[in-house]
mmCIF file of C-alpha atoms in Angstrom:
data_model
loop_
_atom_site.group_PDB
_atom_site.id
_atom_site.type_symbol
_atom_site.label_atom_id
_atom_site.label_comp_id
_atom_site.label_asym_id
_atom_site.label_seq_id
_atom_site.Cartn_x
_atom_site.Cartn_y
_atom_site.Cartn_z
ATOM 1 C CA UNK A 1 0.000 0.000 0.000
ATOM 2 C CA UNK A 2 0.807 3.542 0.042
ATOM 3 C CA UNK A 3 3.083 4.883 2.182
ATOM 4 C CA UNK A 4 4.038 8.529 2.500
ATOM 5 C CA UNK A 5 7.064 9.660 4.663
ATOM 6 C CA UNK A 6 8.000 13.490 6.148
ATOM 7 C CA UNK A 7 10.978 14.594 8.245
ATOM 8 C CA UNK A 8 9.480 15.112 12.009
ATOM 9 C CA UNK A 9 11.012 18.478 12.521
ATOM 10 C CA UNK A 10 11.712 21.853 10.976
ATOM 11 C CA UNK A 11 12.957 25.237 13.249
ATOM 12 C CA UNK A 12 13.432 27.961 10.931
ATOM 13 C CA UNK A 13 13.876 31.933 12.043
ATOM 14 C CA UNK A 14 10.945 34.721 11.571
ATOM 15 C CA UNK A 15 11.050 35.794 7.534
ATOM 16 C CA UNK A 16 12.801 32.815 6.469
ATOM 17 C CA UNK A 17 11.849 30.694 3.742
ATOM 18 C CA UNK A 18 10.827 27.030 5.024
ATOM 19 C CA UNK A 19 10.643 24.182 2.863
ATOM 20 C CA UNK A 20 9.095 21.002 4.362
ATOM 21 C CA UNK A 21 9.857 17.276 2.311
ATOM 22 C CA UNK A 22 7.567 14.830 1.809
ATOM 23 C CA UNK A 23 7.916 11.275 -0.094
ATOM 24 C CA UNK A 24 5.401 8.750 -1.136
ATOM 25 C CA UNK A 25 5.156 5.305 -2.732
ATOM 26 C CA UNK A 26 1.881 5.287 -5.319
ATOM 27 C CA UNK A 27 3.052 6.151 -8.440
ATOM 28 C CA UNK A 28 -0.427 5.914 -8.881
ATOM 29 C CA UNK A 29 -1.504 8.504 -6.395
ATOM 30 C CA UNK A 30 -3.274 11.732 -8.383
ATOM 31 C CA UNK A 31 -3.790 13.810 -5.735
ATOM 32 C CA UNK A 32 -1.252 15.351 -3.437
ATOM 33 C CA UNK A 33 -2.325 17.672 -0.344
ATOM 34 C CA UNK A 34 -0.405 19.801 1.983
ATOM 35 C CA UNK A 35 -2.723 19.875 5.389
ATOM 36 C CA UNK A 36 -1.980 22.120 8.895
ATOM 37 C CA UNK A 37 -2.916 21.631 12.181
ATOM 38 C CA UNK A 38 -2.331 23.611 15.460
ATOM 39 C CA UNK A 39 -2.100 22.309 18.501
ATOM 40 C CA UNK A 40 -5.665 20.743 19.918
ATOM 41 C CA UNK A 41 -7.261 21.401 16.296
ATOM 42 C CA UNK A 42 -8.298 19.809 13.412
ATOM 43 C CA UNK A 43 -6.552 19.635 9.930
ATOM 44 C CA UNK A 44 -6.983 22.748 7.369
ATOM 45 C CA UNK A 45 -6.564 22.343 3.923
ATOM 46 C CA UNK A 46 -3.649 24.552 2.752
ATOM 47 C CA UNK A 47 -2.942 23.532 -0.751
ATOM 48 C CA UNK A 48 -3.087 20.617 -3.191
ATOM 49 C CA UNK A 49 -1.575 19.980 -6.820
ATOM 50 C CA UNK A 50 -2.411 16.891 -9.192
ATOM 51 C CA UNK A 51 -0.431 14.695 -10.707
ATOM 52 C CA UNK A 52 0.338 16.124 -14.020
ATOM 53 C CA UNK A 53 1.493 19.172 -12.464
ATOM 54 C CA UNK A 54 4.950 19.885 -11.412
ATOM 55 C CA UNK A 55 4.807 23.385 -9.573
ATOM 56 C CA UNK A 56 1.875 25.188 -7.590
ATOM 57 C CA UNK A 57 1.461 28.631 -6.601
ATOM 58 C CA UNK A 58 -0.730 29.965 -3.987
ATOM 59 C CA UNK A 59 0.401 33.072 -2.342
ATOM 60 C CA UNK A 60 3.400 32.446 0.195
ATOM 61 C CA UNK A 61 2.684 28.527 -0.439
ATOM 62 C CA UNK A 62 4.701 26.847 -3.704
ATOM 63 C CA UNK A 63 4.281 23.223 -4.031
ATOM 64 C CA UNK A 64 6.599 20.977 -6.180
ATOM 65 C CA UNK A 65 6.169 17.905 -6.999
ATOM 66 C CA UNK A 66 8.828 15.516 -8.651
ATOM 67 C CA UNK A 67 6.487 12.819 -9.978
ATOM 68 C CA UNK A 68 9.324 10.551 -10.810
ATOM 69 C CA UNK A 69 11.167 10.613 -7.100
ATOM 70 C CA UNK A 70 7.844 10.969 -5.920
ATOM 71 C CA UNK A 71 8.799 13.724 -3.751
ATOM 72 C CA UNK A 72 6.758 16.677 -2.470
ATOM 73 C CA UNK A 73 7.894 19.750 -1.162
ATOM 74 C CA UNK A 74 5.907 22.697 -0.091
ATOM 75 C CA UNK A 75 7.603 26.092 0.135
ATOM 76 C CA UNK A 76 6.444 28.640 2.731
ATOM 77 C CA UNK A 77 8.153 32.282 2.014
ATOM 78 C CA UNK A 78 8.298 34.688 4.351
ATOM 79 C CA UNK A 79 7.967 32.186 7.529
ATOM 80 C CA UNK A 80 5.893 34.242 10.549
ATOM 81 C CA UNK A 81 5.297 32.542 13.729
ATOM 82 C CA UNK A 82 1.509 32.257 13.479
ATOM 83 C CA UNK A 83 2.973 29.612 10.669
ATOM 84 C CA UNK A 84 4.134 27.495 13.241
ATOM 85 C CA UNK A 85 1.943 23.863 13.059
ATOM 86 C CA UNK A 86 1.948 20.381 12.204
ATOM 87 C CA UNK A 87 2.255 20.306 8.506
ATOM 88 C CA UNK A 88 1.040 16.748 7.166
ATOM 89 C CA UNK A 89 1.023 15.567 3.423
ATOM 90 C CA UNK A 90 -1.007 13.590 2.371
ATOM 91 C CA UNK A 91 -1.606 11.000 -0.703
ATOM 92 C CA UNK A 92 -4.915 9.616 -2.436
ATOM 93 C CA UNK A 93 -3.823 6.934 -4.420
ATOM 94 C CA UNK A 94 -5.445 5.633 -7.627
ATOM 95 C CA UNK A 95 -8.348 7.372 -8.735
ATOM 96 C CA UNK A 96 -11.288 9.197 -6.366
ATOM 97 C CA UNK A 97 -8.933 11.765 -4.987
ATOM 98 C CA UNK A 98 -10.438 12.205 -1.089
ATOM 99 C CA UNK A 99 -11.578 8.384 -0.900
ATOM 100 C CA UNK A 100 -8.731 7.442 1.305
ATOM 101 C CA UNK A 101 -6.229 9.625 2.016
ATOM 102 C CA UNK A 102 -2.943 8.524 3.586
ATOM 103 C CA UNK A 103 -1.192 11.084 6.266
ATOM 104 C CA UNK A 104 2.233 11.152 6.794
ATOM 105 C CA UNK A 105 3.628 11.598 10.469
ATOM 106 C CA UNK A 106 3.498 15.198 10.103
ATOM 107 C CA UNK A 107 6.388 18.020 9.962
ATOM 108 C CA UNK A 108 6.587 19.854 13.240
ATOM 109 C CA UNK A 109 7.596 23.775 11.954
ATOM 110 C CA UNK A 110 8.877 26.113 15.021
ATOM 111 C CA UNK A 111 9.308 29.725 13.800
ATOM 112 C CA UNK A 112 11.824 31.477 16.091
ATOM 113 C CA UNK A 113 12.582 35.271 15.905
ATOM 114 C CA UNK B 1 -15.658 27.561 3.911
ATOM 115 C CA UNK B 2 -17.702 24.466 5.157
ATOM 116 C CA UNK B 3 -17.701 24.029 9.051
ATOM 117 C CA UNK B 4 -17.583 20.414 10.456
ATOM 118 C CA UNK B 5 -18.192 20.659 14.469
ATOM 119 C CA UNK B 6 -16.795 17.825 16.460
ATOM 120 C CA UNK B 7 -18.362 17.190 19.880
ATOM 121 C CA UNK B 8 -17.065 16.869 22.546
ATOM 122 C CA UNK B 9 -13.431 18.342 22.508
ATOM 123 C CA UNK B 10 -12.454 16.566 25.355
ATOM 124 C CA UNK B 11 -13.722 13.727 27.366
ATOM 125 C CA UNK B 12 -11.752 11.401 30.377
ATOM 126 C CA UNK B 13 -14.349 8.242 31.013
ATOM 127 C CA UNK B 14 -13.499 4.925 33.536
ATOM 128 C CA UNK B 15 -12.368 2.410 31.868
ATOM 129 C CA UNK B 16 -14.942 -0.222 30.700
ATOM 130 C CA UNK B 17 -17.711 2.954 29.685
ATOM 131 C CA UNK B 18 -18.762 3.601 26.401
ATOM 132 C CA UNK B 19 -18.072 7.392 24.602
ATOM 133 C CA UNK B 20 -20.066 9.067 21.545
ATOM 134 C CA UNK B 21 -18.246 11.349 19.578
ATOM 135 C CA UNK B 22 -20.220 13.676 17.052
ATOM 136 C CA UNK B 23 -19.864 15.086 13.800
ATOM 137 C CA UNK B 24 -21.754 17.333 12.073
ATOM 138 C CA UNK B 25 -21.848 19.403 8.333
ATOM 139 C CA UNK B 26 -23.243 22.656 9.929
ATOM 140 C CA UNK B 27 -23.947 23.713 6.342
ATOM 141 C CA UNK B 28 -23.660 21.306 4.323
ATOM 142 C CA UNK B 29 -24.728 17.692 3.140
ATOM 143 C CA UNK B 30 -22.319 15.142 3.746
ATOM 144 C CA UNK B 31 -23.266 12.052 2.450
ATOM 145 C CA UNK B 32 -19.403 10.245 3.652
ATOM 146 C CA UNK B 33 -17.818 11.027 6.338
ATOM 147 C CA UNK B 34 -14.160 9.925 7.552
ATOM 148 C CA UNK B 35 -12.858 8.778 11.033
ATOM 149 C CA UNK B 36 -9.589 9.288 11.788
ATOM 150 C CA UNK B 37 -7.299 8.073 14.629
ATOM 151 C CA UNK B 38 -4.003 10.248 15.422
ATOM 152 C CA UNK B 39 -1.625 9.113 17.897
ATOM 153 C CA UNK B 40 0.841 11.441 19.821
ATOM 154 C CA UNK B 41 3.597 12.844 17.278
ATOM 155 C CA UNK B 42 1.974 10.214 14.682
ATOM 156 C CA UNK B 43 0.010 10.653 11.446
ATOM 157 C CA UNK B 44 -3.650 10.413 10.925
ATOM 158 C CA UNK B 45 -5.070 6.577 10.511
ATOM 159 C CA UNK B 46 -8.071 6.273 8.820
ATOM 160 C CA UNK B 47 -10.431 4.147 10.726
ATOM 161 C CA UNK B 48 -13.665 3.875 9.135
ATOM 162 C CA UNK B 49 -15.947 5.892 5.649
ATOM 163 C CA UNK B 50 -19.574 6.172 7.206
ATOM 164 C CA UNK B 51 -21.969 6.209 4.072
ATOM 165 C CA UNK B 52 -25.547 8.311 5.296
ATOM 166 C CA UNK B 53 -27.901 5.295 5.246
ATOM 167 C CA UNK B 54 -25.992 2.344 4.766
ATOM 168 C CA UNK B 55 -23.279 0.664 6.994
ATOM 169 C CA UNK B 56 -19.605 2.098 7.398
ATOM 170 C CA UNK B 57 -17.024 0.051 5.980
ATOM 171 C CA UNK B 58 -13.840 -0.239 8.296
ATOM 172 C CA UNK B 59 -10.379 -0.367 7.728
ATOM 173 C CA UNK B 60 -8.301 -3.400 8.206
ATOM 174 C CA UNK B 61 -7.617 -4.066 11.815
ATOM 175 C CA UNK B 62 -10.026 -1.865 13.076
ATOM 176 C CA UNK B 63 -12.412 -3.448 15.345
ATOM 177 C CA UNK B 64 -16.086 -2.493 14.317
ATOM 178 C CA UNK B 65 -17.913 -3.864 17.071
ATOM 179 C CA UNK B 66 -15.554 -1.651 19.891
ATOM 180 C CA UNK B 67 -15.609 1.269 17.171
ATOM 181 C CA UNK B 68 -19.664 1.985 16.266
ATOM 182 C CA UNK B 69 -20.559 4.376 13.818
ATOM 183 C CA UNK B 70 -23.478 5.581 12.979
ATOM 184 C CA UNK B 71 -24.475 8.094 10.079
ATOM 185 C CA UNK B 72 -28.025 8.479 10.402
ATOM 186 C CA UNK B 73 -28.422 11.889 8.678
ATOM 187 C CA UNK B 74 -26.773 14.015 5.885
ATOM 188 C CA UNK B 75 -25.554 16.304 8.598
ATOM 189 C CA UNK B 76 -24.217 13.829 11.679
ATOM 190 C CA UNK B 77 -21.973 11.016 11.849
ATOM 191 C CA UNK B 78 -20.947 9.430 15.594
ATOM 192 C CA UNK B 79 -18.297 7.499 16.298
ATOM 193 C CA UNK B 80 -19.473 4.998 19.833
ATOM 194 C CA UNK B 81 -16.148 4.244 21.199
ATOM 195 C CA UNK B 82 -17.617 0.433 23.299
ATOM 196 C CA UNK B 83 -15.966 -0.457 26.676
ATOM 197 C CA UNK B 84 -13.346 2.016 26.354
ATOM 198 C CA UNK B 85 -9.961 1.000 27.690
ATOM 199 C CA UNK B 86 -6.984 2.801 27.992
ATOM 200 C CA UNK B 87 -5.530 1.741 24.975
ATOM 201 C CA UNK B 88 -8.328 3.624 22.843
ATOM 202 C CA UNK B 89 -6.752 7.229 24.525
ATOM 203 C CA UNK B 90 -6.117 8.747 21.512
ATOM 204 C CA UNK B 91 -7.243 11.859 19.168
ATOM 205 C CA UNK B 92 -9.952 11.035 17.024
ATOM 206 C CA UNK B 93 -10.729 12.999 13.963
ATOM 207 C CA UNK B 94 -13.500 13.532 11.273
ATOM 208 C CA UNK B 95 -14.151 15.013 8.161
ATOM 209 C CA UNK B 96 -16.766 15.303 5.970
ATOM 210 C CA UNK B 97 -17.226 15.228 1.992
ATOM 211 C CA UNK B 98 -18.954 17.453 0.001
ATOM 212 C CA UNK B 99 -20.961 16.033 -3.012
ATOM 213 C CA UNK B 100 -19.276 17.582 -5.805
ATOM 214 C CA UNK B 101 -16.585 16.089 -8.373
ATOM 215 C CA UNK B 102 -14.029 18.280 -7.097
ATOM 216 C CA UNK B 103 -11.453 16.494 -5.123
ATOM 217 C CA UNK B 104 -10.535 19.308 -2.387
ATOM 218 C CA UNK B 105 -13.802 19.947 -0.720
ATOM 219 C CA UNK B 106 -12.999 17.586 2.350
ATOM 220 C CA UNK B 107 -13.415 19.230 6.145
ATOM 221 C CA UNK B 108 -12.248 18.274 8.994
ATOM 222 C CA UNK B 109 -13.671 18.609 12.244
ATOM 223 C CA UNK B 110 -11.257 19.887 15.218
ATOM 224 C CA UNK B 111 -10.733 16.996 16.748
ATOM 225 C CA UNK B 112 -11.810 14.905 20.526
ATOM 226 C CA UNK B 113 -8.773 13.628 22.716
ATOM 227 C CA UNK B 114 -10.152 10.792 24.807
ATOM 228 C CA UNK B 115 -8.551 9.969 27.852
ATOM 229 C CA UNK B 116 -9.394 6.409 29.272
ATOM 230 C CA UNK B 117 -8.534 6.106 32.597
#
């Protein structure tokens, strides 16, 4: 099955760019989502990017995507401390995108001034 | 955005009790809805797809007669945690589909940590 692996930890200062990693195993996987989640909270949806894409945009978010390592990244310019969270990616393999998602263990991201 | 409201937050029961957790689509229709299990400084496990109407269909290893789920209504899902024991502390998650094509329009709710003692 699909398996989708993160580094546990980032600390990165105030203003700094952050880049958090993310790998999976699905080839097969067409959707790719970047999720956050402060402490005691649920998960919000920050950003997601098919398959046949290689970059995303949104803002001070840029997701890449390296279909053939199957490696995710998602960018976060200008880091600010209310950006500090649990950053999880997440994988739908095969088709029907949400149907079953698979988390990763999550990126912890402290912003320090 | 959609809201998906979780209830309760927090709950500490004896050990042997039973626990509902709710989830709701305060403005929406969700016809599936998603448990998820999250373990300290450990990803998301999905436990269980509730379908409004018919049974929920569990994932592998997950016990459906301790877990109970229920998803009597567009709007409301529960999740009946049975003769809770301490193993089943944990932080358990929903979401809830909307009924459109697009792929993205999944909410989550914020979440019940559930201390057994």
């Amino acid at each position: 099955g699909e398996d989708v692996e993160q580094s546990l930890f980032l600390s990165v200062r105030e203003g700094d760019s952050s880049v958090i990693n993310c790998t999976y195993t699905d080839s097969s996987s067409t959707y790719l989502y970047w999720y956050k989640q402060e402490p005691g909270a649920g998960l919000q949806l920050l950003t997601y990017i098919f398959s046949n894409m290689d970059m995303k945009q949104d803002q001070r978010l840029t997701v890449l995507l390296n279909k053939k390592d199957k490696h995710l990244s998602l960018r976060i310019a200008d880091t600010q401390t209310g950006d500090s969270a649990i950053y999880f990616c997440a994988a739908a393999p095969g088709r029907g995108g949400y149907n079953k998602l698979i988390f990763g263990a999550g990126t912890r991201l402290a912003v320090h001034p | 955005g959609a809201v998906v409201s979780q209830h309760p937050s927090r709950v500490i029961c004896k050990s042997g009790t039973s626990v509902k957790i709710e989830c709701r689509s305060l403005d929406f229709q969700a016809t599936t809805m998603f448990w998820y299990r999250q373990f300290p400084k450990q990803s998301l496990m999905l436990m269980a797809t509730s379908n409004e109407g018919s049974k929920a269909t569990y994932e592998q290893g997950v016990e459906k007669d301790k877990f109970l789920i229920n998803h009597a209504s567009l709007t409301l899902s529960t999740l009946t945690v049975t003769s809770a024991h301490p193993e089943d502390s944990s932080f358990y998650i929903c979401s809830a589909k909307l009924p459109t094509p697009t792929n993205e329009k999944l909410f989550f709710g914020s979440g019940t940590q559930l201390s057994v003692l």
